[in-house]
Coordinates of C-alpha atoms in Angstrom, one line a residue:
X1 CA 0.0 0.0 0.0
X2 CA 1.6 3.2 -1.1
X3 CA 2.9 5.8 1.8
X4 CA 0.3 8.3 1.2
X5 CA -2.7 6.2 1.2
X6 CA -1.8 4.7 4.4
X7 CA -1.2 8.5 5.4
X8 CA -5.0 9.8 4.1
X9 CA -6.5 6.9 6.2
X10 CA -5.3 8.1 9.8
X11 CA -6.4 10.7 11.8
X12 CA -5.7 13.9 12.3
X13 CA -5.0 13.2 15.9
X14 CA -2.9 9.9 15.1
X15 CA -0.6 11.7 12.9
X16 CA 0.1 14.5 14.9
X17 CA 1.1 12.5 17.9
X18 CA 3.6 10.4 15.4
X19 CA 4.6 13.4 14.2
X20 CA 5.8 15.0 17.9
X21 CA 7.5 11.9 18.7
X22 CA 11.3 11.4 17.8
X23 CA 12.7 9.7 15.1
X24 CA 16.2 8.3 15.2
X25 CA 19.0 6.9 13.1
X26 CA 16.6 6.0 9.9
X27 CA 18.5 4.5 7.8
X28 CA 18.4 2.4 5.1
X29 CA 20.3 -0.9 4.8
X30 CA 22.6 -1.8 1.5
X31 CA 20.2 0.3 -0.5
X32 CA 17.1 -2.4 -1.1
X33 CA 14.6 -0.2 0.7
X34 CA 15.1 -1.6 4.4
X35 CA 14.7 1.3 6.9
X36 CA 15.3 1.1 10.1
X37 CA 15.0 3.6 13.2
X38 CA 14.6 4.3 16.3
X39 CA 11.6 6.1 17.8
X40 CA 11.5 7.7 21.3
X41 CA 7.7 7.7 23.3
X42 CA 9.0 9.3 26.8
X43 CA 11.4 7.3 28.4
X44 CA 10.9 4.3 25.6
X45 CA 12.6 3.8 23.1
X46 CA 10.6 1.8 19.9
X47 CA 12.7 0.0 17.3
X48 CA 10.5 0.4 13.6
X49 CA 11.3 -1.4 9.9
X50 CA 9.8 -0.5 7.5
X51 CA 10.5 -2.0 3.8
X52 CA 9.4 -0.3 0.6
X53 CA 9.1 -0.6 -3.0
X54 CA 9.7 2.3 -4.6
X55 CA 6.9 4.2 -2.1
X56 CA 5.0 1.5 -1.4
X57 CA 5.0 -0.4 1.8
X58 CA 5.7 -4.4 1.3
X59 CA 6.4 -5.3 5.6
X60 CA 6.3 -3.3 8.6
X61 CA 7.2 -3.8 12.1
X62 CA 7.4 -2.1 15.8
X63 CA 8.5 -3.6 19.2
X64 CA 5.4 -2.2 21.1
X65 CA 3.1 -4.8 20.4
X66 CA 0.3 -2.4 19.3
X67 CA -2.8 -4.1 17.7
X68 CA -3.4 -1.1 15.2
X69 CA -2.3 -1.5 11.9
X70 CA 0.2 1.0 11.8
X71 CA 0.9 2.3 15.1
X72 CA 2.1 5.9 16.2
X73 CA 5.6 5.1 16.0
X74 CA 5.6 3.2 12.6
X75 CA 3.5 6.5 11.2
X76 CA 6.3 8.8 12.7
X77 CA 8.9 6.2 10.7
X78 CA 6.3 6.6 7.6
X79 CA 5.4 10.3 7.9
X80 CA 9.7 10.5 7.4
X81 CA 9.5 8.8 4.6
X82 CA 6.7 10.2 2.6
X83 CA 7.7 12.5 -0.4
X84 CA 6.7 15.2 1.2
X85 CA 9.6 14.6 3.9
X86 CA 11.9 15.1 1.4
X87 CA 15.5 13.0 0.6
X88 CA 15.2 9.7 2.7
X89 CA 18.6 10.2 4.8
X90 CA 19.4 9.4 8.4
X91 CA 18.4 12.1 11.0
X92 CA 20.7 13.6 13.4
X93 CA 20.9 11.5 16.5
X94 CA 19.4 13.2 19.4
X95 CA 21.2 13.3 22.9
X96 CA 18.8 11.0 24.5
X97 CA 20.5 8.3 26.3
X98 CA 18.7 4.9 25.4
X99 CA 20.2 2.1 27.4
X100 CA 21.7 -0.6 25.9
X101 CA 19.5 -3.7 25.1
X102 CA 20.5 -6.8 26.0
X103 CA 21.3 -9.3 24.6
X104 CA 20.9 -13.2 25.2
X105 CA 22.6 -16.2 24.5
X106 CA 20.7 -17.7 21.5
X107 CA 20.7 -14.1 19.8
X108 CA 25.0 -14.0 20.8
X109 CA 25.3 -17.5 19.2
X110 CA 23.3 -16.6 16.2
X111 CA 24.7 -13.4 15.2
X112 CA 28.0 -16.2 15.2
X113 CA 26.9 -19.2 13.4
X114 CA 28.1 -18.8 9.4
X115 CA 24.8 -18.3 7.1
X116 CA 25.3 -21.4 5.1
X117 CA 25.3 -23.9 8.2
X118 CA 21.6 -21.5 9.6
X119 CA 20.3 -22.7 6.6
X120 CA 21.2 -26.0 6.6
X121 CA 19.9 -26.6 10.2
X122 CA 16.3 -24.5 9.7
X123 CA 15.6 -26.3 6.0
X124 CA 16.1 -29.8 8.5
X125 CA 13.6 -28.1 11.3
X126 CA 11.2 -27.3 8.2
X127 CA 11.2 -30.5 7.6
X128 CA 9.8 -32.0 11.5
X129 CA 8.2 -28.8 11.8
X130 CA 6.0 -27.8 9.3
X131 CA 4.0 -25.3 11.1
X132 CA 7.1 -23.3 11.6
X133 CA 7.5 -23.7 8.2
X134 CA 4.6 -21.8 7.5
X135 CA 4.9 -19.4 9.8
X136 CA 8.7 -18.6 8.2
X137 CA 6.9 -18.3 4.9
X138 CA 4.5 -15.9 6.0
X139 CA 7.0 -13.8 7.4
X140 CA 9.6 -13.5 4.9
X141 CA 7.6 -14.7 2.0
X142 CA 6.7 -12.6 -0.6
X143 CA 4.0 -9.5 0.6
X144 CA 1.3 -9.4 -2.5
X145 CA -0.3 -5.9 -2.3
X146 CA -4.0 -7.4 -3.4
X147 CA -5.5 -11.1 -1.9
X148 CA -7.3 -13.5 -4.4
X149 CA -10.0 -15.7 -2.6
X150 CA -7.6 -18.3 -4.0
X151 CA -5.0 -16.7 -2.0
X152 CA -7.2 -16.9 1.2
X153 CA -8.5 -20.6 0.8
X154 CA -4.4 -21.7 0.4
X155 CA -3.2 -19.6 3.2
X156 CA -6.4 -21.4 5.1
X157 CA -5.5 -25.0 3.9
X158 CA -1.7 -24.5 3.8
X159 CA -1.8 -24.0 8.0
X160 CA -3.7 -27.4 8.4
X161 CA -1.5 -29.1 6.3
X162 CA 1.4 -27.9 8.0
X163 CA 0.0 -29.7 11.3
X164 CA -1.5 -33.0 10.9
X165 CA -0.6 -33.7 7.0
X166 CA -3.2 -35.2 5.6
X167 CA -4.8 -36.6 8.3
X168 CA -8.7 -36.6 8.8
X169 CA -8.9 -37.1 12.3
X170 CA -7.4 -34.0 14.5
X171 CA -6.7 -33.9 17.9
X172 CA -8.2 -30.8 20.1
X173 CA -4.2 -30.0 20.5
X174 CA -3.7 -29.6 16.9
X175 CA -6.9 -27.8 16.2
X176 CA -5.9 -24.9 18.8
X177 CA -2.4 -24.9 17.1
X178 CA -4.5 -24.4 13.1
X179 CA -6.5 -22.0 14.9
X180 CA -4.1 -20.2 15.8
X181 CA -1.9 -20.1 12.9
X182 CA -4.6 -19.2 11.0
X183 CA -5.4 -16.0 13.3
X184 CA -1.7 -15.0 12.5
X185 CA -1.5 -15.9 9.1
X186 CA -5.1 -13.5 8.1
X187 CA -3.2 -10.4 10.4
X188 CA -2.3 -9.0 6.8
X189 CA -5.7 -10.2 5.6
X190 CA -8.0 -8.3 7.9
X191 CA -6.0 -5.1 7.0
X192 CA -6.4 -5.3 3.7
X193 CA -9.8 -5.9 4.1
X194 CA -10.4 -2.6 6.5
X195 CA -7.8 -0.2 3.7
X196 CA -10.2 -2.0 0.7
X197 CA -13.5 -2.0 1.8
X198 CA -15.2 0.0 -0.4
X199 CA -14.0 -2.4 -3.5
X200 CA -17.3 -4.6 -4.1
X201 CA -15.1 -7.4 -5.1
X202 CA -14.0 -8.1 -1.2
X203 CA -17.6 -9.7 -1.3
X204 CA -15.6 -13.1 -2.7
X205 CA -12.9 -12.9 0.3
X206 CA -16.0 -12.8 2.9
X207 CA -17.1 -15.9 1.5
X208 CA -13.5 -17.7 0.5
X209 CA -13.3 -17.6 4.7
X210 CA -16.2 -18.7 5.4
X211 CA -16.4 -21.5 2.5
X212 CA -13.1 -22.8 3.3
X213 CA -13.3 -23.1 7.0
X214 CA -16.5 -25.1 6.6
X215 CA -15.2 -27.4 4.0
X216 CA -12.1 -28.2 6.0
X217 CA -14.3 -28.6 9.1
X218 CA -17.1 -31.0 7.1
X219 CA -13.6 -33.2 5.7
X220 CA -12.1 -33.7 8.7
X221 CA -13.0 -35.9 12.2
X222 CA -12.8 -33.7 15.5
X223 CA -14.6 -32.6 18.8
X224 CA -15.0 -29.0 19.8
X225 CA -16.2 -25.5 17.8
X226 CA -13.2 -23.7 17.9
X227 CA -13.5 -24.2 13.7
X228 CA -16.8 -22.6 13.9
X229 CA -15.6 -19.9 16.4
X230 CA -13.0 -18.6 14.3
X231 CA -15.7 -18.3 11.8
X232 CA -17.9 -15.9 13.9
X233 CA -14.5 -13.8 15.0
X234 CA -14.2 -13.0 11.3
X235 CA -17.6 -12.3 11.0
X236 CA -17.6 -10.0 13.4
X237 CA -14.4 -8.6 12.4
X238 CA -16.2 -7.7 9.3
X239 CA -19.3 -6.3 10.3
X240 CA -17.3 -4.1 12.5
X241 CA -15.3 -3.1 9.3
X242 CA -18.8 -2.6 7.5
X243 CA -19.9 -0.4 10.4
X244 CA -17.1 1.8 10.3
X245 CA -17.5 3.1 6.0
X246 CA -18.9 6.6 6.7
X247 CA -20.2 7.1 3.4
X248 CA -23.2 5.6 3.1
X249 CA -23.7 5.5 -0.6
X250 CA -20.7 3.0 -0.3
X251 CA -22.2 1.4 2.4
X252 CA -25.1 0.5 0.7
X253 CA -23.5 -0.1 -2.7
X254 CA -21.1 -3.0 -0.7
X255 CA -24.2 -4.2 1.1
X256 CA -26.2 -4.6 -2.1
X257 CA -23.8 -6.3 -3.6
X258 CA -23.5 -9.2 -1.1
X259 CA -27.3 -8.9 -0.5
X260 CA -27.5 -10.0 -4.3
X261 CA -24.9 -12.6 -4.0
X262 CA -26.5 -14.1 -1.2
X263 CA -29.1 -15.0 -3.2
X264 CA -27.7 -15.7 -6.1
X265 CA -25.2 -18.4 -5.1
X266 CA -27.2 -22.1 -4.5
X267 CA -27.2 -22.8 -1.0
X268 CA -25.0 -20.3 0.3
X269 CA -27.7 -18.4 2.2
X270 CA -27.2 -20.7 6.2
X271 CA -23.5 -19.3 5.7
X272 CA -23.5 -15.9 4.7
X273 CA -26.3 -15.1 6.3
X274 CA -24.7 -15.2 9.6
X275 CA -22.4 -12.6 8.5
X276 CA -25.4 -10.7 7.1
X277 CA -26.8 -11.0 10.4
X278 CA -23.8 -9.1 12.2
X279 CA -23.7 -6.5 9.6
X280 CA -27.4 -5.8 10.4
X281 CA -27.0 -5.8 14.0
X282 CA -23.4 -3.7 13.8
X283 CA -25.9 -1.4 11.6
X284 CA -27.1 2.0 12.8
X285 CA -31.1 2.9 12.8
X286 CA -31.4 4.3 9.2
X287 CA -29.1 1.4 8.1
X288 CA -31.4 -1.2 9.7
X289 CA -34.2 0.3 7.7
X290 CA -32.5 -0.2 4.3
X291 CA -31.7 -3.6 5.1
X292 CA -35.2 -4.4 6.3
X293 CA -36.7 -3.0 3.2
X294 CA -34.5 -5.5 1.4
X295 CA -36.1 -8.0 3.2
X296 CA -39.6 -6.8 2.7
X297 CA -39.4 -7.0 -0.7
X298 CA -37.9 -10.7 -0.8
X299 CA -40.8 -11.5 1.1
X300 CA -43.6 -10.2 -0.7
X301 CA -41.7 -12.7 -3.8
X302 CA -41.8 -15.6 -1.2
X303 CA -45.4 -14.4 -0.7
X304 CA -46.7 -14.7 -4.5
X305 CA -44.6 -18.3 -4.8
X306 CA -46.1 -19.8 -2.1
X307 CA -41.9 -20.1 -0.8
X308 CA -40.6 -20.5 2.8
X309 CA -36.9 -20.3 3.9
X310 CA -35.6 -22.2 6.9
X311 CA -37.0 -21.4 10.2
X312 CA -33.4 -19.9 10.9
X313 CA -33.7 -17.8 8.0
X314 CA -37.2 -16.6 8.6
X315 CA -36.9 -15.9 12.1
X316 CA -34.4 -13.4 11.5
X317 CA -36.8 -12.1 9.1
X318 CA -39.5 -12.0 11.9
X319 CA -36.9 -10.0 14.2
X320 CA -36.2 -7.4 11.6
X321 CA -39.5 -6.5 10.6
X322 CA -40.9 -6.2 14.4
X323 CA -37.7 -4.4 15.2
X324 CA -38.4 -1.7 12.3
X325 CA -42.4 -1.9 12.5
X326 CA -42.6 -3.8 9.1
X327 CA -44.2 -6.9 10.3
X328 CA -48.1 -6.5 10.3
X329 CA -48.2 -6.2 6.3
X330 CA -46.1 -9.2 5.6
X331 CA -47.7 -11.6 8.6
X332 CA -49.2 -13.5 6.0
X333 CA -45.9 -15.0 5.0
X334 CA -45.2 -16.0 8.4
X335 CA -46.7 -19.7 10.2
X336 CA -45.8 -22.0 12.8
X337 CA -43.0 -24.5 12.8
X338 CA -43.4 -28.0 13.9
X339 CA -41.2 -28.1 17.3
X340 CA -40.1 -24.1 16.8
X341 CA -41.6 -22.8 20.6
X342 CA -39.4 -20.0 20.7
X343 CA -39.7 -19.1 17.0
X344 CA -43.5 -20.0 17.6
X345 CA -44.2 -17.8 20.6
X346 CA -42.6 -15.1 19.2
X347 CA -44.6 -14.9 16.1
X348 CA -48.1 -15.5 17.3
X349 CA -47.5 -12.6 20.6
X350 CA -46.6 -9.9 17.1
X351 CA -50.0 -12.0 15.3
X352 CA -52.7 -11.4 18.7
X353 CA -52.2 -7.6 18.8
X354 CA -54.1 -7.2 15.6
X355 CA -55.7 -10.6 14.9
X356 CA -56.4 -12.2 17.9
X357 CA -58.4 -15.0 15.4
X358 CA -55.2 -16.3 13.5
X359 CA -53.4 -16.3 17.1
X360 CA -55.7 -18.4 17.9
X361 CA -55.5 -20.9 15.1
X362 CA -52.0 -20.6 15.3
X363 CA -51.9 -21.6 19.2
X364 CA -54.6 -24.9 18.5
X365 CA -52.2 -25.8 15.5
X366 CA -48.8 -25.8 17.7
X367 CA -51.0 -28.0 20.6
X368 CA -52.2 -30.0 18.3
X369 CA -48.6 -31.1 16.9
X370 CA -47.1 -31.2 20.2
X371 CA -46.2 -34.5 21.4
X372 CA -45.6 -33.4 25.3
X373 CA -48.5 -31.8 26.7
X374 CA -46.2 -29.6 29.1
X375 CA -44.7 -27.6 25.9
X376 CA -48.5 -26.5 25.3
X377 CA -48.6 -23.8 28.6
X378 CA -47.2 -20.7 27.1
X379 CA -49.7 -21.7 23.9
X380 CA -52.5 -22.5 26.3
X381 CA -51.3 -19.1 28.2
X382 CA -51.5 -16.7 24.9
X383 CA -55.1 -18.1 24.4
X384 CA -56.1 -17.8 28.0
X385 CA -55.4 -14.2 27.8
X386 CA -57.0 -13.8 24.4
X387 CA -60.5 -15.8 25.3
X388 CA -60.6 -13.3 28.4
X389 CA -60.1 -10.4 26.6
X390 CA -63.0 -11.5 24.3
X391 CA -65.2 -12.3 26.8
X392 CA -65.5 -16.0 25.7
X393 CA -65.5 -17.6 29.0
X394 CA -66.7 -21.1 27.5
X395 CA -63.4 -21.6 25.7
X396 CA -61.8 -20.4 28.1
X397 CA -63.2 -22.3 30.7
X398 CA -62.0 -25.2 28.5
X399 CA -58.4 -23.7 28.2
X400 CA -58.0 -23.3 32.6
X401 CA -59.0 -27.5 32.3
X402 CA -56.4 -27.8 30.2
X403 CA -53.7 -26.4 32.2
X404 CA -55.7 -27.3 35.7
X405 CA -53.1 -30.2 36.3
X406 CA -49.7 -28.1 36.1
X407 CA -51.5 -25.2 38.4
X408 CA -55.0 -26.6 40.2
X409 CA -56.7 -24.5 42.2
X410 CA -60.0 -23.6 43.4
X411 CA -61.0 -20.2 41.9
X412 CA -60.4 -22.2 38.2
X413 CA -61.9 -24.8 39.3
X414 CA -64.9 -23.0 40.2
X415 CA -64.5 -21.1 37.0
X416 CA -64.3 -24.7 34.7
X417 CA -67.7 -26.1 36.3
X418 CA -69.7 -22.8 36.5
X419 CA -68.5 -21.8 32.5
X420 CA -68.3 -25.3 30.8
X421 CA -70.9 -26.2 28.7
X422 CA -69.8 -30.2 28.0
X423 CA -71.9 -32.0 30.8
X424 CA -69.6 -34.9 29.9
X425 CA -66.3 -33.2 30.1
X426 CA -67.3 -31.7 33.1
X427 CA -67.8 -34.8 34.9
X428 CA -64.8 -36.6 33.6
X429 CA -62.5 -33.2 34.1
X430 CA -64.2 -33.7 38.0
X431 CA -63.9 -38.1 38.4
X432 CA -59.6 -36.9 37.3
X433 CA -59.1 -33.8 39.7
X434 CA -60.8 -35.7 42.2
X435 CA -58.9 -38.8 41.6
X436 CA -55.9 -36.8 41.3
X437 CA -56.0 -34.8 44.8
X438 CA -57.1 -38.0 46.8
X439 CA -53.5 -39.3 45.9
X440 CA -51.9 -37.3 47.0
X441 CA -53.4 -35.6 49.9
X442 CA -50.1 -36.1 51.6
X443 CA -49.6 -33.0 50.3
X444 CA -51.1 -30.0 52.1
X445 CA -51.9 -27.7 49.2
X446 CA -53.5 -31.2 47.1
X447 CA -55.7 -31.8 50.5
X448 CA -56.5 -28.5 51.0
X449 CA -57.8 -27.6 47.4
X450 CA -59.8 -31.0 47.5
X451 CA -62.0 -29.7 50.8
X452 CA -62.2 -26.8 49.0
X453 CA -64.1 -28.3 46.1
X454 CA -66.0 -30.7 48.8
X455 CA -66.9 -27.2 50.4
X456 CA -67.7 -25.6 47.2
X457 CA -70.0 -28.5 46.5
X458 CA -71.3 -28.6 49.9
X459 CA -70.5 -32.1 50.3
X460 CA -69.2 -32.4 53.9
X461 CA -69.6 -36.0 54.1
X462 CA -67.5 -36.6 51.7
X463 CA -65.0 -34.2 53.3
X464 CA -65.2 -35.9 56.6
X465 CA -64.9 -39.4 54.7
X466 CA -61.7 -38.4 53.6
X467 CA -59.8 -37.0 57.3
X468 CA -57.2 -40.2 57.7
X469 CA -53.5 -40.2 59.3
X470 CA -52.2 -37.8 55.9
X471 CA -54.7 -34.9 56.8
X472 CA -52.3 -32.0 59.0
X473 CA -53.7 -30.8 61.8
X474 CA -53.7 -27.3 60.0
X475 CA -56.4 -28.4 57.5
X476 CA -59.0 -30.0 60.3
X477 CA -58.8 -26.5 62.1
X478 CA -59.5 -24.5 58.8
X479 CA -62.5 -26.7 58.4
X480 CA -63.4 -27.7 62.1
X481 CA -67.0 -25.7 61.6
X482 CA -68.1 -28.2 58.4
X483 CA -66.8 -31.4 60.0
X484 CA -67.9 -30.7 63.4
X485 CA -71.2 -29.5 62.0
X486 CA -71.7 -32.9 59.6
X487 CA -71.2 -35.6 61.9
X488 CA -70.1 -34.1 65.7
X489 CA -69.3 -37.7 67.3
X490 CA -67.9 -39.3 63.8
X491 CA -66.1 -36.5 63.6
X492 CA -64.2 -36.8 67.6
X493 CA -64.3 -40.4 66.8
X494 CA -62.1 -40.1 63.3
X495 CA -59.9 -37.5 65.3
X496 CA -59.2 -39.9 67.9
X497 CA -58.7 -43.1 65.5
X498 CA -57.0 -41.4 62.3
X499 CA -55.2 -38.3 63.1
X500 CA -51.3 -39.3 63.8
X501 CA -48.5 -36.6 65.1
X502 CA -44.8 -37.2 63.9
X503 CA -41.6 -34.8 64.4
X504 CA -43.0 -32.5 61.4
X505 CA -46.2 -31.2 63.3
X506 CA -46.5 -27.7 64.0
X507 CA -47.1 -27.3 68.1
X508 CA -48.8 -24.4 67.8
X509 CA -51.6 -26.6 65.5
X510 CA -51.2 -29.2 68.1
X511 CA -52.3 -27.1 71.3
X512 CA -55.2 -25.3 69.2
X513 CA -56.4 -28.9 68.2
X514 CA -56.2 -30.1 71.7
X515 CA -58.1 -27.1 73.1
X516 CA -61.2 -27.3 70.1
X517 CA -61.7 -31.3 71.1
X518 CA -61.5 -29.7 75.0
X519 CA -64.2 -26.6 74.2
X520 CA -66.4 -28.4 72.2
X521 CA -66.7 -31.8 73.7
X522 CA -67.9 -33.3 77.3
X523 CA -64.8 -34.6 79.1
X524 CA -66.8 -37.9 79.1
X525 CA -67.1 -38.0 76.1
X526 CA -63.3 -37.5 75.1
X527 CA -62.0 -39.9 77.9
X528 CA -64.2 -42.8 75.9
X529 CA -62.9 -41.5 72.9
X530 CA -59.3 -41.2 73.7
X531 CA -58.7 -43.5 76.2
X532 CA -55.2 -44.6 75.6
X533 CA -54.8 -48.8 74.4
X534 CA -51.8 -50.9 74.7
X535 CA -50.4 -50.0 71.6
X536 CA -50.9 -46.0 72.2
X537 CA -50.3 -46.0 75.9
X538 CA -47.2 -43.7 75.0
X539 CA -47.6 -40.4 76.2
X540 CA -46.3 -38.9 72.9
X541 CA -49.4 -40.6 71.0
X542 CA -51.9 -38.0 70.2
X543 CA -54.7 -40.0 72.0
X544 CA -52.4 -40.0 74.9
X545 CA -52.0 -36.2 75.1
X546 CA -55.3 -35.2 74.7
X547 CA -56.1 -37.8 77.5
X548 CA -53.4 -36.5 79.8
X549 CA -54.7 -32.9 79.0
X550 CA -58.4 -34.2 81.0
X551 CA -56.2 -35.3 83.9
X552 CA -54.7 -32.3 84.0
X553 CA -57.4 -30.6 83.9
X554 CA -59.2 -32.4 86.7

C-alpha cells in the first residue's frame, strides 16, 4: 500500500502525535529499501522497519506490540519517509541516552553461526516442523499488495496441512495450534480488508473464509467448535469493518452487492447469512431500515410463490420486521414450525395484537402437533389471555382445564364447572381432579384444594370421609366448623382413630387442636374417645396427650 494512502486513512490526531515523537538513526540498509529507526515515546525507546518498493509499503514492524495497523511510532517512521519529507537520509541523532538492550545467549550465538550452516539446520527443522515452516513463509515470504480468494482458501488450507498432513482425524491440540496459525496468518488479511472495503469485489474474500473453513471442518473428524468460532471472530471482524464506511452511498452499494450474492449463489444463504446477520446488528437505525426494506421485498416474492426459507432464515426475518415496525403487512408470509416454541411464541405474541383469530389458530395448530403436553402452557397461556379479553368464557373455561393439572386451584376450578358447557367433560375433568388430589393428599396444598371443592360442593360427608393419618392438623382447624357441624361424634371419633402426630407437626396446630376437642366436647365424652390402648399407651401418641390434658385438667 503506497505511503500516502496509508497516510489519508489516519487521523488527524494519530498523525500528529507520530509526528511530535522522535525519530532516530533512519537508515536504510545496502540500498534495497530496508529502513530502520529508532523512535523515542517518553522514556521508551521503539525499534520500527519498514520496507518499501519504490513508495509502497511491502512489511512493517514495531516492538510495542500495538494491535493497530500501523501504530504511532511506525507512522512517525512513515510520515519520514513520505515524499513530502523530502531526501530519505538518516536524522541527526538526538542526545537522549537509550540504554543498551541486552542481549541473550541464543541471539550472541546466532549473530555467530556462518549463514550457510543456519540454513542447513532451519531447512532440516522445516522439515519435522511444518507449522514453523509456515509461519517462516508468512514472514519473509513474498508481501502481494491485493488477496485473491484463491490466496485466502491456500493460506487457510496450507496452516492445516502444515499440522496433521493429511490426516482426517485431529486432535483438540492440533486444532488450537491451526486456529491459531490461521489468526496469525489473516493479520495481513483483515487489514487489507479494512484499507479496501469499499472495493465490491472483497464480497468473494468474505465468502472464501467462510467456504473454506467449513469445508475443511465437514472433511475432517474432531470434537469441539473452535472451527466454527473462528468463523464468527471474522464475521464479526467484518461487520465491524462494514460499520465503520462513513459514506453511506458505499455502504449500501457493498451491502447490495453481497445482499444480491446471497441469493444468487445455490445454497450459500445458512453461511453468509450469519455474517449478514452481524452487519445488520453492527448497523445503525437508518441502516437497519434499508436492510429491512430489502427484506420486505424478498418477502412479498416468497409471498406470490407460495416459498418458505428455513425457520433460521425466517426468524431473523420475523426479528427485523418487528424491530423496524414492518411486520403486520407481511404476517401473512409468516406460520408455525413444527417443534419451533421459541420461533413459535414469538410470532403469534406480534399476530394477537391485531388478529387475535389467526393467534388463535395458530396456538390450537402448535397443541395440536405437540407430542408433550407440558410444551402447550405458554400456547395455552397466549389463548387464556385472548379468550378473556374476548369475553368467551366457554373456551376459556376449557383452556383453565387444560392447564388445571400443572396449576390446580379452586378459583379455576370453580371457574371450569360454573362456565363449561360439555356436561360430559365436566364430569370426567371432576372423576380426574378428584382422583388426582385423593392421591396425593399427603400434600397440604392437594388436601387443601380438594376440601375446598368438597366445600364448594357442599359435600361435607365426603369431606369428613376423607380426614385419615395424611390430613395435618392445620387443615381439620380451617374446616373444624363443616366437619364438626356434619357428623359431631364421627367427627371426635375419626380424630381420635386417624389423626397421627410425627416430628413435622407444627405445636402451635397441636395445642389449638387439643383445646377445640377440649371446648367443644364433654370430658366424658373424650375420655371414651381417647382412652389410651396398649399400643398407644405412649404419652407422645396424640390419644395420649389429649387424655393426659383431662387429667390435667381435673
Amino acid at each position: 500500500m503506497k505511503i500516502t494512502e496509508i497516510l489519508s486513512k489516519q487521523s488527524p490526531t494519530k498523525l500528529a502525535k507520530a509526528e511530535k515523537l522522535g525519530v532516530r538513526e533512519l537508515e536504510e540498509i545496502d540500498n534495497k529499501g530496508n529502513y530502520v529507526a529508532y523512535v523515542d515515546e517518553g522514556d521508551e525507546s521503539y525499534d520500527v522497519n519498514i520496507l518499501l518498493d519504490k513508495d509502497t509499503i511491502i512489511v512493517h514492524s514495531c516492538d510495542c506490540n500495538s494491535r493497530d495497523s500501523f501504530c504511532v511510532h511506525q507512522l512517525s517512521v512513515i510520515s519520514a519517509l513520505s515524499p513530502k519529507a523530502g531526501p530519505k537520509t538518516t536524522k541527526n541523532k538526538t542526545n537522549k541516552k537509550v540504554p543498551p538492550k541486552k542481549i541473550n545467549a541464543s541471539e550472541q550465538l546466532l549473530l555467530t553461526i556462518e549463514q550457510e550452516k543456519l540454513n542447513s539446520w532451519l531447512l532440516e527443522l522445516f522439515k519435522s516442523n511444518k507449522d514453523i515452516e509456515l509461519q517462516f513463509l508468512l514472514k519473509f515470504g513474498k508481501n502481494k499488495h491485493e488477496f485473491q480468494a484463491t490466496d485466502v482458501a491456500k493460506i487457510l488450507k496450507d496452516a492445516v496441512v502444515s499440522v496433521v498432513g493429511k490426516r482426517k482425524k485431529i486432535e483438540a491440540s492440533e486444532v488450537k495450534k491451526i486456529v491459531q496459525l490461521w489468526e496469525k496468518a489473516l493479520v495481513p488479511f483483515w487489514e487489507y480488508l479494512a484499507l479496501n472495503i469499499g472495493n465490491e469485489k472483497i464480497i468473494d474474500l468474505f465468502s472464501a473464509v467462510y467456504n473454506t473453513v467449513l469445508d475443511l471442518e465437514y472433511s475432517v473428524f474432531y470434537t469441539g467448535t473452535r472451527f466454527r468460532k473462528f468463523i464468527e471472530t471474522g464475521n464479526s471482524k467484518i461487520a465491524e469493518i462494514i460499520a465503520h464506511v462513513d459514506s453511506d452511498i458505499q455502504w449500501a452499494a457493498l451491502t447490495n452487492s453481497y445482499w444480491d450474492k446471497m441469493w444468487a449463489e445455490e445454497n450459500s444463504q445458512g453461511g453468509m447469512l450469519e455474517l449478514f446477520i452481524q452487519i445488520y446488528q453492527s448497523s445503525t437505525a437508518g441502516r437497519k431500515r434499508l436492510l429491512a426494506a430489502k427484506i420486505e421485498d424478498l418477502i412479498a416474492s416468497f409471498l406470490a410463490g407460495g416459498y418458505h426459507m428455513s425457520v433460521v432464515v425466517d426468524g431473523f426475518f420475523l426479528d427485523v420486521l418487528l424491530e423496524n415496525n414492518m411486520f403486520e403487512e407481511k404476517a401473512d408470509y409468516f406460520v408455525p414450525r413444527q417443534w419451533e416454541a421459541k420461533y413459535n411464541l414469538k410470532l403469534i405474541e406480534a399476530i394477537r395484537h391485531f388478529d387475535s383469530d389467526k393467534a388463535i389458530d395458530y396456538c390450537n395448530r402448535v397443541i395440536a402437533g405437540n407430542v408433550n403436553p407440558a410444551y402447550n402452557e405458554p400456547f395455552l397461556d397466549i389463548l387464556e389471555d385472548i379468550y378473556a379479553d374476548n369475553g368467551d368464557f366457554s373456551k376459556l373455561a376449557y383452556v383453565k382445564m387444560e392447564k388445571f393439572s400443572s396449576a390446580p386451584n379452586i378459583a379455576d376450578y370453580v371457574f371450569i364447572m360454573d362456565n363449561s358447557n360439555d356436561k360430559e367433560l365436566n364430569k370426567k375433568f371432576r372423576t380426574k381432579t378428584l382422583s388426582m388430589l385423593r392421591n396425593n393428599m399427603a400434600h397440604e396444598e392437594y388436601a387443601e384444594l380438594y376440601f375446598r371443592i368438597l366445600e364448594h360442593e357442599k359435600n361435607y360427608k365426603k369431606m369428613l370421609d376423607l380426614v385419615d393419618y395424611r390430613v395435618k392438623l392445620s387443615l381439620l382447624l380451617k374446616f373444624w366448623k363443616y366437619l364438626y357441624a356434619t357428623d359431631k361424634l364421627g367427627f371426635l371419633s375419626i380424630i381420635a382413630t386417624r389423626v397421627q402426630i410425627d416430628y413435622r407437626t407444627d405445636p402451635s396446630d397441636l395445642e389449638q387442636l387439643i383445646l377445640k376437642i377440649t371446648e367443644n366436647y364433654e370430658s366424658d365424652v373424650i375420655k371414651i374417645m381417647f382412652k389410651p390402648d396398649s399400643w398407644s399407651s405412649h404419652q407422645r401418641t396424640f390419644k395420649a396427650m389429649v387424655y393426659s390434658r383431662l387429667e390435667d385438667m381435673k
